[in-house]
Short mmCIF file of C-alpha atoms and ligand atoms in Angstrom, two decimals:
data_model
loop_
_atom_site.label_atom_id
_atom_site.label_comp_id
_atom_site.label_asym_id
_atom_site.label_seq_id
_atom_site.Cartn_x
_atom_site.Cartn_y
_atom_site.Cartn_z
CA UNK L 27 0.00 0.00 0.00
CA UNK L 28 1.35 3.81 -1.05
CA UNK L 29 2.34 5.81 2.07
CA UNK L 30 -1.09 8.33 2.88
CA UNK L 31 1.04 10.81 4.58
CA UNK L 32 4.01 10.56 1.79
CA UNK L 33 5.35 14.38 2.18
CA UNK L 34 3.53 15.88 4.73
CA UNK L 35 4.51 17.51 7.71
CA UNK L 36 2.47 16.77 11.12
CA UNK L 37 2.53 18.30 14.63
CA UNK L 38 1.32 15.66 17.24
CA UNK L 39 0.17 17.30 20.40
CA UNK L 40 0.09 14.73 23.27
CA UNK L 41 2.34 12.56 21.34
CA UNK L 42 3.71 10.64 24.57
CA UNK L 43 2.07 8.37 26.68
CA UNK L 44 1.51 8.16 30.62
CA UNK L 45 2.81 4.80 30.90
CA UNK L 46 4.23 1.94 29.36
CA UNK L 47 2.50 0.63 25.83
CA UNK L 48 0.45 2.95 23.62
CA UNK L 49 -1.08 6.06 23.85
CA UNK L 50 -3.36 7.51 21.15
CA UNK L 51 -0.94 9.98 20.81
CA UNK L 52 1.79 7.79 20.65
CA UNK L 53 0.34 4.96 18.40
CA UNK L 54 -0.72 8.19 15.67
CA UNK L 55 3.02 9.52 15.89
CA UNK L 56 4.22 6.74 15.18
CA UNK L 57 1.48 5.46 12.47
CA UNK L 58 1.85 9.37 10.61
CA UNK L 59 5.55 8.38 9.93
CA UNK L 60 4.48 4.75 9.23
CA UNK L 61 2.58 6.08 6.65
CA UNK L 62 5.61 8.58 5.23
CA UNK L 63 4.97 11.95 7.51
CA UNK L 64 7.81 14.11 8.68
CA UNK L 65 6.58 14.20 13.00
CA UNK L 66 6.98 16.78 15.59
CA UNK L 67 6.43 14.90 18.41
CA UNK L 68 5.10 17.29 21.23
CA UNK L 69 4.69 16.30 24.75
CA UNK L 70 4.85 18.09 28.37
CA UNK L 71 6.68 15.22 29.34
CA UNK L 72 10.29 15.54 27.22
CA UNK L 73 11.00 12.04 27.92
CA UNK L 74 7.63 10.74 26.58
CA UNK L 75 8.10 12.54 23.46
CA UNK L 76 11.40 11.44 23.30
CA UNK L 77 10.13 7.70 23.53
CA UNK L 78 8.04 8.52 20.60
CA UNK L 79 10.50 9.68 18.30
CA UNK L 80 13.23 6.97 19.07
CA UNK L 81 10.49 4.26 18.12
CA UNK L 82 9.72 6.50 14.53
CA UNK L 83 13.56 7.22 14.24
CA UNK L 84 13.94 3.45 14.76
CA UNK L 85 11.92 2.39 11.89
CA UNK L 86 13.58 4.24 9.45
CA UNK L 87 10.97 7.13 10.11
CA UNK L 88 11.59 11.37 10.68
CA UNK L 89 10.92 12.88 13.82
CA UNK L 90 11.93 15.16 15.86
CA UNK L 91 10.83 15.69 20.01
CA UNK L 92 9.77 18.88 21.11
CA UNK L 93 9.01 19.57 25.11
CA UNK L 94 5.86 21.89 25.20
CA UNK L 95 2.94 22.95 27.67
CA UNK L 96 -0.24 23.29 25.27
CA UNK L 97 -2.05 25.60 27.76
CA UNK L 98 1.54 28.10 26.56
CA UNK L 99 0.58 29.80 23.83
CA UNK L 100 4.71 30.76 23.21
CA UNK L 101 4.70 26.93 23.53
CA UNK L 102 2.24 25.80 20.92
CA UNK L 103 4.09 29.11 18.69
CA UNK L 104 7.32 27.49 18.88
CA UNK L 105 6.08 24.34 18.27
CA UNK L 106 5.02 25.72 14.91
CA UNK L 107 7.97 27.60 14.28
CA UNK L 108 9.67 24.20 14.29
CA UNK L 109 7.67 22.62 11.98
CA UNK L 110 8.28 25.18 9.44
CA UNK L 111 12.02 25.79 10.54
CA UNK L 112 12.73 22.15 10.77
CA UNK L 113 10.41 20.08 8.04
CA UNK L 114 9.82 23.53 5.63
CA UNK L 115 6.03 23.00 6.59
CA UNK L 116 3.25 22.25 8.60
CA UNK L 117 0.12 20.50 7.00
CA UNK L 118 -1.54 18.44 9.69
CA UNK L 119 -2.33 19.19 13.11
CA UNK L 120 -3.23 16.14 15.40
CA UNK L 121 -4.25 17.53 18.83
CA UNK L 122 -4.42 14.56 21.38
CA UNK L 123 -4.07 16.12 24.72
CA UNK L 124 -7.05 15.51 26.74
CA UNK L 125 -7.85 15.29 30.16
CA UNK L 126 -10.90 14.52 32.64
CA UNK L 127 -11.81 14.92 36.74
CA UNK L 128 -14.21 12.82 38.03
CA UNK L 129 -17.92 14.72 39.13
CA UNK L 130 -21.23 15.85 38.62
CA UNK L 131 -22.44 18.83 38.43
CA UNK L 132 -22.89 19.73 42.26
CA UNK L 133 -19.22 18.12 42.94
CA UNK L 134 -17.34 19.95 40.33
CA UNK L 135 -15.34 22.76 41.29
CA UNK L 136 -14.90 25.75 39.08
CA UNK L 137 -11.02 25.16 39.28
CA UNK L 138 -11.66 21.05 38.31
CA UNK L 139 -13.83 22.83 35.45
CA UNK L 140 -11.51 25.13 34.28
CA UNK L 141 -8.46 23.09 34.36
CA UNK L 142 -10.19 20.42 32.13
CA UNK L 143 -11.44 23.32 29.98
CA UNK L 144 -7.91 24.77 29.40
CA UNK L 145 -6.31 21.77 28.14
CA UNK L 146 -9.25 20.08 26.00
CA UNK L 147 -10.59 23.34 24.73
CA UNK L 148 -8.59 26.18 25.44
CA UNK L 149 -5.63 24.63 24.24
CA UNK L 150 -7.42 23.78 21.10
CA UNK L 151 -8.11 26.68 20.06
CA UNK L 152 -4.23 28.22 20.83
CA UNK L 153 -3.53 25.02 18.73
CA UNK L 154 -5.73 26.35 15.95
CA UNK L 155 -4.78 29.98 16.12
CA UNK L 156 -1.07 29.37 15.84
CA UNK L 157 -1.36 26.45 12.90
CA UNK L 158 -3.94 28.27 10.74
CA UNK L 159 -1.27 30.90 9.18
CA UNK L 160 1.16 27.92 8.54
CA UNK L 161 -1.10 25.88 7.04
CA UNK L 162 -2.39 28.40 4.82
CA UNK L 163 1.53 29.14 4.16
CA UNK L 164 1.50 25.37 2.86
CA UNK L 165 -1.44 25.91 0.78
CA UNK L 166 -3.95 23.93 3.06
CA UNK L 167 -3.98 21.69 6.09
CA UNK L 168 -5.84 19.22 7.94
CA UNK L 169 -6.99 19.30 11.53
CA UNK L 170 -7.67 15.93 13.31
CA UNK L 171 -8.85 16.58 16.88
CA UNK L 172 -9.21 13.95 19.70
CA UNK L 173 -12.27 14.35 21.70
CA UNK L 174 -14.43 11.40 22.81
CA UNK L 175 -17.67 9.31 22.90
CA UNK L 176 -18.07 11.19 26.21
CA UNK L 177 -19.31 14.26 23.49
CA UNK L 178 -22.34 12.77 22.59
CA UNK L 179 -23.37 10.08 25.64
CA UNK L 180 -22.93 9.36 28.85
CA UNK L 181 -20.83 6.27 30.12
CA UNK L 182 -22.12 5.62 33.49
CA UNK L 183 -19.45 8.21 35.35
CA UNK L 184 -20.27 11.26 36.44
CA UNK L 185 -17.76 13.01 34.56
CA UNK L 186 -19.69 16.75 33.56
CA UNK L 187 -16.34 18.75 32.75
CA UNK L 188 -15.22 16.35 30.50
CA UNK L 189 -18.72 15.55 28.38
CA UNK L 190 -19.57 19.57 28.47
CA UNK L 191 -15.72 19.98 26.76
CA UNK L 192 -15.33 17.81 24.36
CA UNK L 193 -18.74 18.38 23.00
CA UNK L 194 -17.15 22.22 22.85
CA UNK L 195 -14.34 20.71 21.31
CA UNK L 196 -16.42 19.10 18.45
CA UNK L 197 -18.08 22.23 17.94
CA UNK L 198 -14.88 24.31 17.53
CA UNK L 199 -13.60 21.81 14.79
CA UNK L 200 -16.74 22.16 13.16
CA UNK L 201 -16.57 26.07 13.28
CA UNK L 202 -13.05 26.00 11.55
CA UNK L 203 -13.70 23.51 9.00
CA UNK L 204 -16.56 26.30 8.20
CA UNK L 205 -14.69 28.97 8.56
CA UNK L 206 -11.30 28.21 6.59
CA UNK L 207 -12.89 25.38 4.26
CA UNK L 208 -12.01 27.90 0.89
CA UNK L 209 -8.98 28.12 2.12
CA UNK L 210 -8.34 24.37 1.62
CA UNK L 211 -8.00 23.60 4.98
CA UNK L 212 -10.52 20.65 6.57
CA UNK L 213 -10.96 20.06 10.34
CA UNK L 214 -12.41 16.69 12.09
CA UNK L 215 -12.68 14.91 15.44
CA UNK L 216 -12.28 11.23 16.20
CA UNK L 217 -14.36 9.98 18.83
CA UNK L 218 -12.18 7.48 21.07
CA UNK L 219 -14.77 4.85 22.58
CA UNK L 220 -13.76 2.77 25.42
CA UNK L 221 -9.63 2.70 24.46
CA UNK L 222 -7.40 -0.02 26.00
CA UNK L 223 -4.43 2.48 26.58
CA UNK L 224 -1.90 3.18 29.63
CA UNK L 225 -3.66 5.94 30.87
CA UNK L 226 -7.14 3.88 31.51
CA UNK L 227 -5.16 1.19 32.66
CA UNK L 228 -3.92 3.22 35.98
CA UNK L 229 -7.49 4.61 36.21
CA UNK L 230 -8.44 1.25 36.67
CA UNK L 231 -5.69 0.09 38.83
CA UNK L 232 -6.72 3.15 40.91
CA UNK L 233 -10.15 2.25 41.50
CA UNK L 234 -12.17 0.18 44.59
CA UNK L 235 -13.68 -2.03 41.97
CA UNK L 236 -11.57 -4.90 41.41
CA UNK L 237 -9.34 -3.78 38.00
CA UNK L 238 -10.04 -6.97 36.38
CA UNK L 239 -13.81 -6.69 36.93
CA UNK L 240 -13.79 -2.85 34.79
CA UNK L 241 -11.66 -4.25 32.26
CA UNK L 242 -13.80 -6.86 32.01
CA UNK L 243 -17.21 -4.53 31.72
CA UNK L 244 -15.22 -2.00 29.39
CA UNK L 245 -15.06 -5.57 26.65
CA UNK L 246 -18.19 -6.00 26.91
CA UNK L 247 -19.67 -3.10 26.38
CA UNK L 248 -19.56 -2.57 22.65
CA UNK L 249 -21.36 -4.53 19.54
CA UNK L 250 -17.59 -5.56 18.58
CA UNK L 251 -16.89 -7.06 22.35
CA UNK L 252 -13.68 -5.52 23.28
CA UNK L 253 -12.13 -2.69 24.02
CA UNK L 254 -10.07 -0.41 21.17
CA UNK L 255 -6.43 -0.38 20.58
CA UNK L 256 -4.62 3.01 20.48
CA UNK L 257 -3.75 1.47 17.24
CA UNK L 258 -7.84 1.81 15.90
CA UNK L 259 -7.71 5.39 16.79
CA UNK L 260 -4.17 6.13 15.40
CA UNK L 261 -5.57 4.57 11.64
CA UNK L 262 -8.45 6.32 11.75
CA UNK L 263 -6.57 9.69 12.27
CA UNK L 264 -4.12 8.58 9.24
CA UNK L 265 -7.20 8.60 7.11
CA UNK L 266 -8.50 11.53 7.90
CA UNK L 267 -5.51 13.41 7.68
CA UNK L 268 -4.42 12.14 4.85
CA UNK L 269 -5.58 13.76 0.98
CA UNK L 270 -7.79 10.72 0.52
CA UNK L 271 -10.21 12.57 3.31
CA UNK L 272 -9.97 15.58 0.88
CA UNK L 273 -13.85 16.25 0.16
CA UNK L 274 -14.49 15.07 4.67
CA UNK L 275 -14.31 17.91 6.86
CA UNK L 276 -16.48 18.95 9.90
CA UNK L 277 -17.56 15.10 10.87
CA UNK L 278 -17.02 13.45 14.76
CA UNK L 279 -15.90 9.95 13.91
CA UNK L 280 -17.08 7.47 16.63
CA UNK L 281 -13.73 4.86 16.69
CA UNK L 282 -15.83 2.86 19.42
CA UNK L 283 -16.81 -0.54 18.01
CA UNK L 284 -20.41 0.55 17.89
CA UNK L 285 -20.70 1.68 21.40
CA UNK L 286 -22.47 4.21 20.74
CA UNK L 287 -24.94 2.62 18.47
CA UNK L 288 -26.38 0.79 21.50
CA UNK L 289 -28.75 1.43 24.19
CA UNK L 290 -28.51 -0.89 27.87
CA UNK L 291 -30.71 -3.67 28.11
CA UNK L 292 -33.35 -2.74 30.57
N1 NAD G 316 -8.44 5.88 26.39
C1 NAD G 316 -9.72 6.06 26.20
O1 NAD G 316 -10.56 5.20 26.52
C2 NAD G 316 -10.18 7.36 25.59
C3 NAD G 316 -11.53 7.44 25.24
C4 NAD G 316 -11.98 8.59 24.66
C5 NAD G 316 -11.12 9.63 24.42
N2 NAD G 316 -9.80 9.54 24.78
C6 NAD G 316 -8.95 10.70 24.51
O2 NAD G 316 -7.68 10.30 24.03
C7 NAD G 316 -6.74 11.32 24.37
C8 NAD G 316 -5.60 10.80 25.23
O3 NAD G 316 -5.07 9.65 24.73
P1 NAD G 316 -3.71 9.07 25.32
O4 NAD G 316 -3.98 7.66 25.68
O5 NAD G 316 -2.60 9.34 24.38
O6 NAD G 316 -3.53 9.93 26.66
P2 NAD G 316 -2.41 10.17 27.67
O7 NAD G 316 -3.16 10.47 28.90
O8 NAD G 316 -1.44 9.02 27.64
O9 NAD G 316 -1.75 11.54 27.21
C9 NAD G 316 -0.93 11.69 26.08
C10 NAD G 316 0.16 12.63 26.41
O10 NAD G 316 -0.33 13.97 26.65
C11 NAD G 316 0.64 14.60 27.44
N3 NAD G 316 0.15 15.84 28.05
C12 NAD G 316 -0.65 15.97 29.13
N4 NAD G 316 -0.83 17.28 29.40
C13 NAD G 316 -0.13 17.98 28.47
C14 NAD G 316 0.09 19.36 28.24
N5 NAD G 316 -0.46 20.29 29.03
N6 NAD G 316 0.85 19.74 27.19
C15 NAD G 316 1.43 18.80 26.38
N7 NAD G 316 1.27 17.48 26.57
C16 NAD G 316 0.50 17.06 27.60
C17 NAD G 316 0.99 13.53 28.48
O11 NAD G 316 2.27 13.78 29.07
C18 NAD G 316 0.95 12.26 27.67
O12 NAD G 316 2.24 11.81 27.29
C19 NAD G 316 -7.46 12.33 25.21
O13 NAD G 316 -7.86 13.43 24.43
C20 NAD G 316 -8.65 11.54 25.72
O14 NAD G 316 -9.70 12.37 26.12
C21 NAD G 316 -9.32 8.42 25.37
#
């Protein structure tokens, strides 16, 4: 099969992972340059991104790892100023970062909300603001943003801070794949299901229930009987960044196995 991403250069925000094994981010870094993408691997954690880029570098692939706080907006500006500096370009945004705090809507705390806000939305948008001008520099661009099922249903947690921003952060991809559509530049979300990745895995570890029980219930849940791979979500973003996605722009793609397709037995 041709490389999708033959040529183009790609920023991966969040391109590290918490723990040991794959990350979204980390499985999509290292899938972009699978598929022939020059990677700035971007990570608050240096060594995470660095992790990243030795794995790509490994296989033959380009990256390079860049230590950056998305909520800085001189961060996420120098991040960009590498791309162009470094690869000559930037043509695909992939803006992973994403965090939740557990709570309703009496038990969350305008700090809990606002520090989810700032990283899933806020952050977004400086993401956005600082690519846009590059991208149109490169004659177009693609935006794939990671939100979650979370956006659309509810899972059972109380979890208000996350749904509430990640169905903003749909909404703001939709609003630039509007807005800068002419200017050849498309914008979409994936919508991660229920995602067997590191970070889940010490949620669950963390937890009264018994770990094995959750893990257990999180397989089940979907039509297709297990849980993703980082891997599911990392092909899916390929796609969409790549030109074969060239007429797609504005959709939330559920990556969930059909979870969200179903409603519990009563
Ligand atoms: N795993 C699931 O079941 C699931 C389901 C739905 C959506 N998601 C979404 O997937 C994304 C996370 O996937 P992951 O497994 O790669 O997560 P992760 O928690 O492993 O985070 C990826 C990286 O982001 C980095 N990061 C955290 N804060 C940062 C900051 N301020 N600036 C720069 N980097 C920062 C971390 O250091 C980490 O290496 C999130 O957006 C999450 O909401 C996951």
């Amino acid at each position: 099969m041709p490389e999708r991403l033959s040529g183009k250069r790609v920023v991966v925000f969040g391109a590290g992972s918490v723990g040991p094994g794959w990350g979204n981010g980390k499985a999509a870094a290292v899938v972009f340059a699978r598929e022939g993408a020059k990677v700035v691997a971007v990570d608050v954690n240096e060594a995470a991104a660095k992790e990243t880029v030795d794995i790509i570098v490994g296989e033959g692939g380009e990256a390079v790892a860049v230590a950056a706080d998305v909520r800085r907006e001189e961060d996420v500006a120098r991040v960009v100023d590498l791309a162009e500096t470094r690869f000559g370009g930037l043509d695909v945004v992939h803006y992973n970062v994403g965090v939740s705090r557990p709570g309703g809507v009496e038990e969350t705390s305008l700090d809990d909300w606002s520090a989810v806000f700032a990283i899933n939305v806020d952050a977004a948008l400086l993401a956005a603001r600082a690519a846009l001008p590059a991208m149109r520099r490169a004659g177009g661009g693609a935006f794939v943003f990671i939100s979650s099922v979370a956006a659309v249903a509810s899972g059972g947690y109380a979890y208000v801070s996350y749904e509430a921003s990640k169905a903003a952060l749909n909404r703001l991809s939709q609003t630039i794949a509007v807005a800068h559509a002419a200017e050849g530049i498309r914008s979409n979300v994936i919508m991660p299901g229920l995602i067997d990745t590191p970070h889940v895995a010490a949620m669950i570890a963390g937890r009264a229930t018994a770990a094995q029980d959750l893990a257990a219930r999180r397989a089940a849940a979907p039509p297709m009987k297990r849980q993703g791979s980082a891997f599911d979500v990392a092909h899916a973003a390929a796609f969409l960044a790549s030109d074969a996605a060239r007429y797609i722009t504005g959709v939330a793609l559920p990556v969930d196995g059909g979870l969200t397709l179903t409603v519990p037995a009563a």
